[in-house]
Amino acid sequence: MSEEKAVPDDAAAPEDDAAPDGDVAERLAPQGPRQVRTMRDLLPWEGTPRPSDRVLLAFLFIIPLFYLVMWPLRPMLIAKMPVLLSFLIGAKTVVAGAGAFAAVESHPLWIVVAAGWAGMMKFDWLWWFAGRRWGERIVSIFANTERTYRRAEQIRRLPRWLLIALVVLGRFPGVPGSIVWLISGWSGMRFWTFFLCNAAGALVLSWGCAWIGFEIGQPAVDLLKLVDKYALWVSLAIIVGIAVWSGWKEARRQSAQGR
């Protein structure tokens, strides 16, 4: 988006409880999901981008790739370095596994909770910043199907207090976290409101997962060590599964377009 249409900085942002002004309301106007046909369709700005635009967009595409690469490595790492893995990916199952190892090996549970908490929320603020900077254009890129865009539209129309509640619950199952975070920035939510709500939700979830693993203890550790024993085969199965699933989804998409 050009300099003239850039989103105002925090000093000019509307209060959390205030209705959007004319400029914000214009940016909130729905345009529909972005149909990605060329590389240009993946760009959320118009005109000449600033260097920071390029860096931010690169991070938004690298983050999902990072988690995708880490996925098949989980079986190899979870029994060897569960706390570090909790920080790297913040996955609920990994945090629970680290909690189980804390119980068996007498490690402080708070270390697991802290690692999981940081791992869950470390990149979330980038989505808020992207929504604040590019508004509807970035939402339509990531909500690029009719179904996900309709969901984004429903979230956008929620009262402010419900949007804040969704930010708190963004890491919980069933909540489209990245879309919620994009919309929170797009709607003008202040950074510290977003950050504190996001941090609170991540802390509750990290503590809950770590506590469940801690309570299970030895049986969970035994299972994770069994996974570690066959980690190579488990990882290969995950890679094959991802490839098959991606191919199936692409075939369905092409079949739907051909109708």
mmCIF file of C-alpha atoms in Angstrom:
data_model
loop_
_atom_site.group_PDB
_atom_site.id
_atom_site.type_symbol
_atom_site.label_atom_id
_atom_site.label_comp_id
_atom_site.label_asym_id
_atom_site.label_seq_id
_atom_site.Cartn_x
_atom_site.Cartn_y
_atom_site.Cartn_z
ATOM 1 C CA MET A 1 0.000 0.000 0.000
ATOM 2 C CA SER A 2 1.325 3.439 -0.823
ATOM 3 C CA GLU A 3 2.682 5.834 1.764
ATOM 4 C CA GLU A 4 -0.429 8.006 1.472
ATOM 5 C CA LYS A 5 -2.693 5.114 2.502
ATOM 6 C CA ALA A 6 -0.463 3.621 5.192
ATOM 7 C CA VAL A 7 -2.149 2.743 8.436
ATOM 8 C CA PRO A 8 -1.577 5.414 11.110
ATOM 9 C CA ASP A 9 0.885 4.704 13.873
ATOM 10 C CA ASP A 10 -0.150 3.931 17.462
ATOM 11 C CA ALA A 11 -0.413 7.569 18.395
ATOM 12 C CA ALA A 12 -3.240 8.033 15.910
ATOM 13 C CA ALA A 13 -4.940 4.694 16.429
ATOM 14 C CA PRO A 14 -8.547 4.635 17.623
ATOM 15 C CA GLU A 15 -9.245 3.620 21.190
ATOM 16 C CA ASP A 16 -10.171 -0.017 21.680
ATOM 17 C CA ASP A 17 -13.797 0.776 22.480
ATOM 18 C CA ALA A 18 -14.255 3.439 19.817
ATOM 19 C CA ALA A 19 -16.108 2.884 16.545
ATOM 20 C CA PRO A 20 -13.905 2.964 13.430
ATOM 21 C CA ASP A 21 -13.498 6.399 11.869
ATOM 22 C CA GLY A 22 -14.024 7.022 8.136
ATOM 23 C CA ASP A 23 -10.517 5.951 7.093
ATOM 24 C CA VAL A 24 -10.641 2.748 9.140
ATOM 25 C CA ALA A 25 -14.174 1.992 7.947
ATOM 26 C CA GLU A 26 -12.983 2.275 4.345
ATOM 27 C CA ARG A 27 -10.200 -0.212 5.048
ATOM 28 C CA LEU A 28 -12.681 -2.553 6.687
ATOM 29 C CA ALA A 29 -14.820 -2.736 3.554
ATOM 30 C CA PRO A 30 -14.907 -6.377 2.384
ATOM 31 C CA GLN A 31 -13.288 -7.151 -0.968
ATOM 32 C CA GLY A 32 -13.517 -10.939 -1.019
ATOM 33 C CA PRO A 33 -10.768 -13.583 -0.914
ATOM 34 C CA ARG A 34 -7.703 -12.895 -3.025
ATOM 35 C CA GLN A 35 -7.347 -15.211 -6.016
ATOM 36 C CA VAL A 36 -3.635 -15.968 -6.275
ATOM 37 C CA ARG A 37 -2.713 -16.355 -9.943
ATOM 38 C CA THR A 38 0.620 -14.532 -10.131
ATOM 39 C CA MET A 39 3.327 -13.500 -7.668
ATOM 40 C CA ARG A 40 1.806 -10.011 -7.721
ATOM 41 C CA ASP A 41 -1.313 -11.428 -6.063
ATOM 42 C CA LEU A 42 0.804 -12.369 -3.031
ATOM 43 C CA LEU A 43 1.753 -8.739 -2.392
ATOM 44 C CA PRO A 44 -0.412 -6.831 0.114
ATOM 45 C CA TRP A 45 0.774 -3.376 -0.916
ATOM 46 C CA GLU A 46 0.205 -1.099 -3.876
ATOM 47 C CA GLY A 47 2.955 0.896 -5.498
ATOM 48 C CA THR A 48 6.548 0.857 -4.280
ATOM 49 C CA PRO A 49 7.036 -1.097 -1.033
ATOM 50 C CA ARG A 50 9.311 -0.014 1.767
ATOM 51 C CA PRO A 51 12.114 -2.386 2.829
ATOM 52 C CA SER A 52 10.199 -3.151 6.015
ATOM 53 C CA ASP A 53 7.217 -4.282 3.907
ATOM 54 C CA ARG A 54 9.339 -6.879 2.159
ATOM 55 C CA VAL A 55 10.876 -8.117 5.417
ATOM 56 C CA LEU A 56 7.513 -8.428 7.165
ATOM 57 C CA LEU A 57 5.906 -10.288 4.263
ATOM 58 C CA ALA A 58 8.888 -12.645 4.054
ATOM 59 C CA PHE A 59 8.472 -13.498 7.737
ATOM 60 C CA LEU A 60 4.759 -14.213 7.274
ATOM 61 C CA PHE A 61 5.550 -16.818 4.624
ATOM 62 C CA ILE A 62 8.624 -18.211 6.405
ATOM 63 C CA ILE A 63 6.751 -18.855 9.680
ATOM 64 C CA PRO A 64 4.417 -21.569 8.249
ATOM 65 C CA LEU A 65 7.358 -23.102 6.360
ATOM 66 C CA PHE A 66 9.362 -23.222 9.591
ATOM 67 C CA TYR A 67 6.627 -25.146 11.394
ATOM 68 C CA LEU A 68 6.183 -27.427 8.391
ATOM 69 C CA VAL A 69 9.892 -28.284 8.386
ATOM 70 C CA MET A 70 9.869 -28.853 12.156
ATOM 71 C CA TRP A 71 6.863 -31.178 12.023
ATOM 72 C CA PRO A 72 8.706 -34.365 10.915
ATOM 73 C CA LEU A 73 11.576 -33.556 13.290
ATOM 74 C CA ARG A 74 9.364 -33.730 16.395
ATOM 75 C CA PRO A 75 9.705 -37.501 16.907
ATOM 76 C CA MET A 76 13.506 -37.178 16.785
ATOM 77 C CA LEU A 77 13.730 -34.282 19.232
ATOM 78 C CA ILE A 78 10.893 -34.604 21.733
ATOM 79 C CA ALA A 79 12.585 -37.222 23.925
ATOM 80 C CA LYS A 80 16.043 -35.638 23.656
ATOM 81 C CA MET A 81 15.347 -31.927 24.140
ATOM 82 C CA PRO A 82 11.675 -31.456 25.046
ATOM 83 C CA VAL A 83 12.073 -28.025 26.662
ATOM 84 C CA LEU A 84 14.012 -26.599 23.715
ATOM 85 C CA LEU A 85 11.479 -28.081 21.297
ATOM 86 C CA SER A 86 8.677 -26.490 23.334
ATOM 87 C CA PHE A 87 10.304 -23.108 22.808
ATOM 88 C CA LEU A 88 10.989 -23.689 19.113
ATOM 89 C CA ILE A 89 7.486 -24.734 18.073
ATOM 90 C CA GLY A 90 5.207 -24.206 21.094
ATOM 91 C CA ALA A 91 3.068 -27.214 20.148
ATOM 92 C CA LYS A 92 0.600 -28.338 22.827
ATOM 93 C CA THR A 93 1.620 -32.012 22.603
ATOM 94 C CA VAL A 94 5.300 -31.100 22.884
ATOM 95 C CA VAL A 95 4.686 -28.934 25.960
ATOM 96 C CA ALA A 96 2.732 -31.797 27.544
ATOM 97 C CA GLY A 97 5.600 -34.166 26.751
ATOM 98 C CA ALA A 98 8.090 -31.770 28.328
ATOM 99 C CA GLY A 99 5.857 -31.652 31.421
ATOM 100 C CA ALA A 100 5.967 -35.444 31.646
ATOM 101 C CA PHE A 101 9.771 -35.430 31.501
ATOM 102 C CA ALA A 102 9.802 -32.733 34.198
ATOM 103 C CA ALA A 103 7.840 -35.047 36.490
ATOM 104 C CA VAL A 104 10.035 -38.094 35.872
ATOM 105 C CA GLU A 105 13.374 -36.301 35.916
ATOM 106 C CA SER A 106 12.449 -33.858 38.719
ATOM 107 C CA HIS A 107 12.869 -30.720 36.643
ATOM 108 C CA PRO A 108 11.048 -27.504 37.639
ATOM 109 C CA LEU A 109 7.702 -27.356 35.899
ATOM 110 C CA TRP A 110 7.877 -23.578 35.553
ATOM 111 C CA ILE A 111 10.739 -23.935 33.042
ATOM 112 C CA VAL A 112 8.501 -26.035 30.818
ATOM 113 C CA VAL A 113 5.628 -23.557 31.188
ATOM 114 C CA ALA A 114 7.904 -20.610 30.351
ATOM 115 C CA ALA A 115 9.379 -22.358 27.295
ATOM 116 C CA GLY A 116 5.943 -23.344 26.018
ATOM 117 C CA TRP A 117 4.544 -19.869 26.665
ATOM 118 C CA ALA A 118 7.356 -18.173 24.737
ATOM 119 C CA GLY A 119 7.180 -20.767 21.977
ATOM 120 C CA MET A 120 3.457 -20.293 21.474
ATOM 121 C CA MET A 121 3.434 -16.515 21.201
ATOM 122 C CA LYS A 122 6.850 -15.572 19.814
ATOM 123 C CA PHE A 123 5.642 -14.852 16.253
ATOM 124 C CA ASP A 124 2.039 -13.806 16.901
ATOM 125 C CA TRP A 125 2.761 -10.081 17.076
ATOM 126 C CA LEU A 126 3.968 -10.173 13.446
ATOM 127 C CA TRP A 127 0.449 -11.095 12.330
ATOM 128 C CA TRP A 128 -0.999 -8.213 14.342
ATOM 129 C CA PHE A 129 1.539 -5.846 12.780
ATOM 130 C CA ALA A 130 0.728 -7.090 9.261
ATOM 131 C CA GLY A 131 -2.990 -6.519 9.837
ATOM 132 C CA ARG A 132 -2.265 -3.059 11.176
ATOM 133 C CA ARG A 133 -0.057 -2.215 8.210
ATOM 134 C CA TRP A 134 -1.942 -3.697 5.252
ATOM 135 C CA GLY A 135 -5.508 -4.229 6.472
ATOM 136 C CA GLU A 136 -7.928 -6.139 4.284
ATOM 137 C CA ARG A 137 -5.356 -6.897 1.574
ATOM 138 C CA ILE A 138 -3.278 -9.164 3.818
ATOM 139 C CA VAL A 139 -6.389 -10.785 5.305
ATOM 140 C CA SER A 140 -7.635 -11.691 1.831
ATOM 141 C CA ILE A 141 -4.281 -13.277 0.965
ATOM 142 C CA PHE A 142 -4.328 -15.672 3.918
ATOM 143 C CA ALA A 143 -8.098 -16.141 3.974
ATOM 144 C CA ASN A 144 -7.947 -17.129 0.304
ATOM 145 C CA THR A 145 -10.969 -19.413 0.083
ATOM 146 C CA GLU A 146 -14.632 -18.513 0.299
ATOM 147 C CA ARG A 147 -15.011 -20.482 3.525
ATOM 148 C CA THR A 148 -12.055 -18.922 5.351
ATOM 149 C CA TYR A 149 -12.923 -15.452 4.081
ATOM 150 C CA ARG A 150 -16.503 -15.787 5.323
ATOM 151 C CA ARG A 151 -15.072 -16.793 8.686
ATOM 152 C CA ALA A 152 -12.806 -13.754 8.638
ATOM 153 C CA GLU A 153 -15.787 -11.554 7.831
ATOM 154 C CA GLN A 154 -17.709 -12.991 10.782
ATOM 155 C CA ILE A 155 -14.783 -12.277 13.097
ATOM 156 C CA ARG A 156 -14.435 -8.740 11.726
ATOM 157 C CA ARG A 157 -18.060 -7.944 12.576
ATOM 158 C CA LEU A 158 -17.789 -9.114 16.197
ATOM 159 C CA PRO A 159 -18.048 -6.557 19.023
ATOM 160 C CA ARG A 160 -14.655 -5.361 20.216
ATOM 161 C CA TRP A 161 -14.849 -7.260 23.490
ATOM 162 C CA LEU A 162 -15.464 -10.538 21.630
ATOM 163 C CA LEU A 163 -12.506 -9.875 19.349
ATOM 164 C CA ILE A 164 -10.355 -9.321 22.426
ATOM 165 C CA ALA A 165 -11.641 -12.622 23.849
ATOM 166 C CA LEU A 166 -10.683 -14.376 20.596
ATOM 167 C CA VAL A 167 -7.171 -12.939 20.858
ATOM 168 C CA VAL A 168 -6.928 -14.532 24.316
ATOM 169 C CA LEU A 169 -8.191 -17.839 22.896
ATOM 170 C CA GLY A 170 -6.188 -17.622 19.669
ATOM 171 C CA ARG A 171 -4.033 -20.676 20.485
ATOM 172 C CA PHE A 172 -6.913 -22.853 21.621
ATOM 173 C CA PRO A 173 -8.284 -25.592 19.335
ATOM 174 C CA GLY A 174 -10.902 -24.437 16.836
ATOM 175 C CA VAL A 175 -9.846 -20.767 16.823
ATOM 176 C CA PRO A 176 -8.176 -19.507 13.583
ATOM 177 C CA GLY A 177 -5.395 -17.718 15.434
ATOM 178 C CA SER A 178 -3.505 -16.099 12.558
ATOM 179 C CA ILE A 179 -6.712 -14.701 11.054
ATOM 180 C CA VAL A 180 -7.807 -13.361 14.463
ATOM 181 C CA TRP A 181 -4.430 -11.667 14.926
ATOM 182 C CA LEU A 182 -4.511 -10.136 11.444
ATOM 183 C CA ILE A 183 -8.019 -8.780 12.039
ATOM 184 C CA SER A 184 -7.080 -7.415 15.469
ATOM 185 C CA GLY A 185 -4.394 -5.281 13.821
ATOM 186 C CA TRP A 186 -6.667 -4.382 10.908
ATOM 187 C CA SER A 187 -9.423 -3.218 13.266
ATOM 188 C CA GLY A 188 -7.115 -0.805 15.095
ATOM 189 C CA MET A 189 -6.558 -2.753 18.327
ATOM 190 C CA ARG A 190 -3.627 -1.245 20.197
ATOM 191 C CA PHE A 191 -0.424 -3.273 20.390
ATOM 192 C CA TRP A 192 -0.334 -3.588 24.171
ATOM 193 C CA THR A 193 -3.954 -4.698 24.295
ATOM 194 C CA PHE A 194 -3.144 -7.386 21.749
ATOM 195 C CA PHE A 195 0.138 -8.392 23.375
ATOM 196 C CA LEU A 196 -1.214 -8.742 26.917
ATOM 197 C CA CYS A 197 -4.298 -10.700 25.806
ATOM 198 C CA ASN A 198 -2.240 -12.954 23.565
ATOM 199 C CA ALA A 199 0.313 -13.525 26.334
ATOM 200 C CA ALA A 200 -2.393 -14.357 28.871
ATOM 201 C CA GLY A 201 -3.991 -16.966 26.610
ATOM 202 C CA ALA A 202 -0.646 -18.556 25.760
ATOM 203 C CA LEU A 203 0.317 -18.723 29.432
ATOM 204 C CA VAL A 204 -2.923 -20.465 30.434
ATOM 205 C CA LEU A 205 -2.606 -22.974 27.592
ATOM 206 C CA SER A 206 1.076 -23.664 28.238
ATOM 207 C CA TRP A 207 0.448 -24.203 31.937
ATOM 208 C CA GLY A 208 -2.498 -26.507 31.245
ATOM 209 C CA CYS A 209 -0.578 -28.662 28.754
ATOM 210 C CA ALA A 210 2.505 -28.853 30.973
ATOM 211 C CA TRP A 211 0.388 -29.769 34.005
ATOM 212 C CA ILE A 212 -1.410 -32.550 32.121
ATOM 213 C CA GLY A 213 1.920 -34.033 31.036
ATOM 214 C CA PHE A 214 3.283 -33.644 34.575
ATOM 215 C CA GLU A 215 0.311 -35.520 36.010
ATOM 216 C CA ILE A 216 0.624 -38.369 33.482
ATOM 217 C CA GLY A 217 4.344 -38.661 34.147
ATOM 218 C CA GLN A 218 6.043 -41.986 33.460
ATOM 219 C CA PRO A 219 3.513 -43.494 31.004
ATOM 220 C CA ALA A 220 3.862 -40.432 28.759
ATOM 221 C CA VAL A 221 7.653 -40.571 28.985
ATOM 222 C CA ASP A 222 7.625 -44.269 28.074
ATOM 223 C CA LEU A 223 5.488 -43.519 25.029
ATOM 224 C CA LEU A 224 7.744 -40.663 23.932
ATOM 225 C CA LYS A 225 10.829 -42.850 24.300
ATOM 226 C CA LEU A 226 9.133 -45.483 22.157
ATOM 227 C CA VAL A 227 8.442 -42.805 19.531
ATOM 228 C CA ASP A 228 12.081 -41.736 19.796
ATOM 229 C CA LYS A 229 13.213 -45.328 19.196
ATOM 230 C CA TYR A 230 11.387 -45.415 15.869
ATOM 231 C CA ALA A 231 11.781 -41.692 15.183
ATOM 232 C CA LEU A 232 13.226 -42.090 11.696
ATOM 233 C CA TRP A 233 10.320 -44.228 10.511
ATOM 234 C CA VAL A 234 7.770 -42.006 12.198
ATOM 235 C CA SER A 235 9.311 -38.935 10.541
ATOM 236 C CA LEU A 236 9.315 -40.606 7.129
ATOM 237 C CA ALA A 237 5.653 -41.550 7.606
ATOM 238 C CA ILE A 238 4.833 -37.934 8.471
ATOM 239 C CA ILE A 239 6.659 -36.644 5.375
ATOM 240 C CA VAL A 240 4.847 -39.130 3.121
ATOM 241 C CA GLY A 241 1.532 -38.259 4.784
ATOM 242 C CA ILE A 242 2.089 -34.527 4.210
ATOM 243 C CA ALA A 243 2.952 -35.148 0.554
ATOM 244 C CA VAL A 244 -0.118 -37.339 -0.013
ATOM 245 C CA TRP A 245 -2.418 -34.914 1.791
ATOM 246 C CA SER A 246 -1.053 -31.929 -0.188
ATOM 247 C CA GLY A 247 -1.476 -33.814 -3.465
ATOM 248 C CA TRP A 248 -5.031 -34.789 -2.559
ATOM 249 C CA LYS A 249 -5.948 -31.210 -1.682
ATOM 250 C CA GLU A 250 -4.443 -29.900 -4.916
ATOM 251 C CA ALA A 251 -6.311 -32.515 -6.944
ATOM 252 C CA ARG A 252 -9.580 -31.532 -5.257
ATOM 253 C CA ARG A 253 -8.914 -27.847 -5.917
ATOM 254 C CA GLN A 254 -8.227 -28.452 -9.599
ATOM 255 C CA SER A 255 -11.266 -30.678 -9.892
ATOM 256 C CA ALA A 256 -13.454 -27.976 -8.336
ATOM 257 C CA GLN A 257 -12.046 -25.347 -10.714
ATOM 258 C CA GLY A 258 -12.727 -27.626 -13.699
ATOM 259 C CA ARG A 259 -16.432 -27.906 -12.966
#
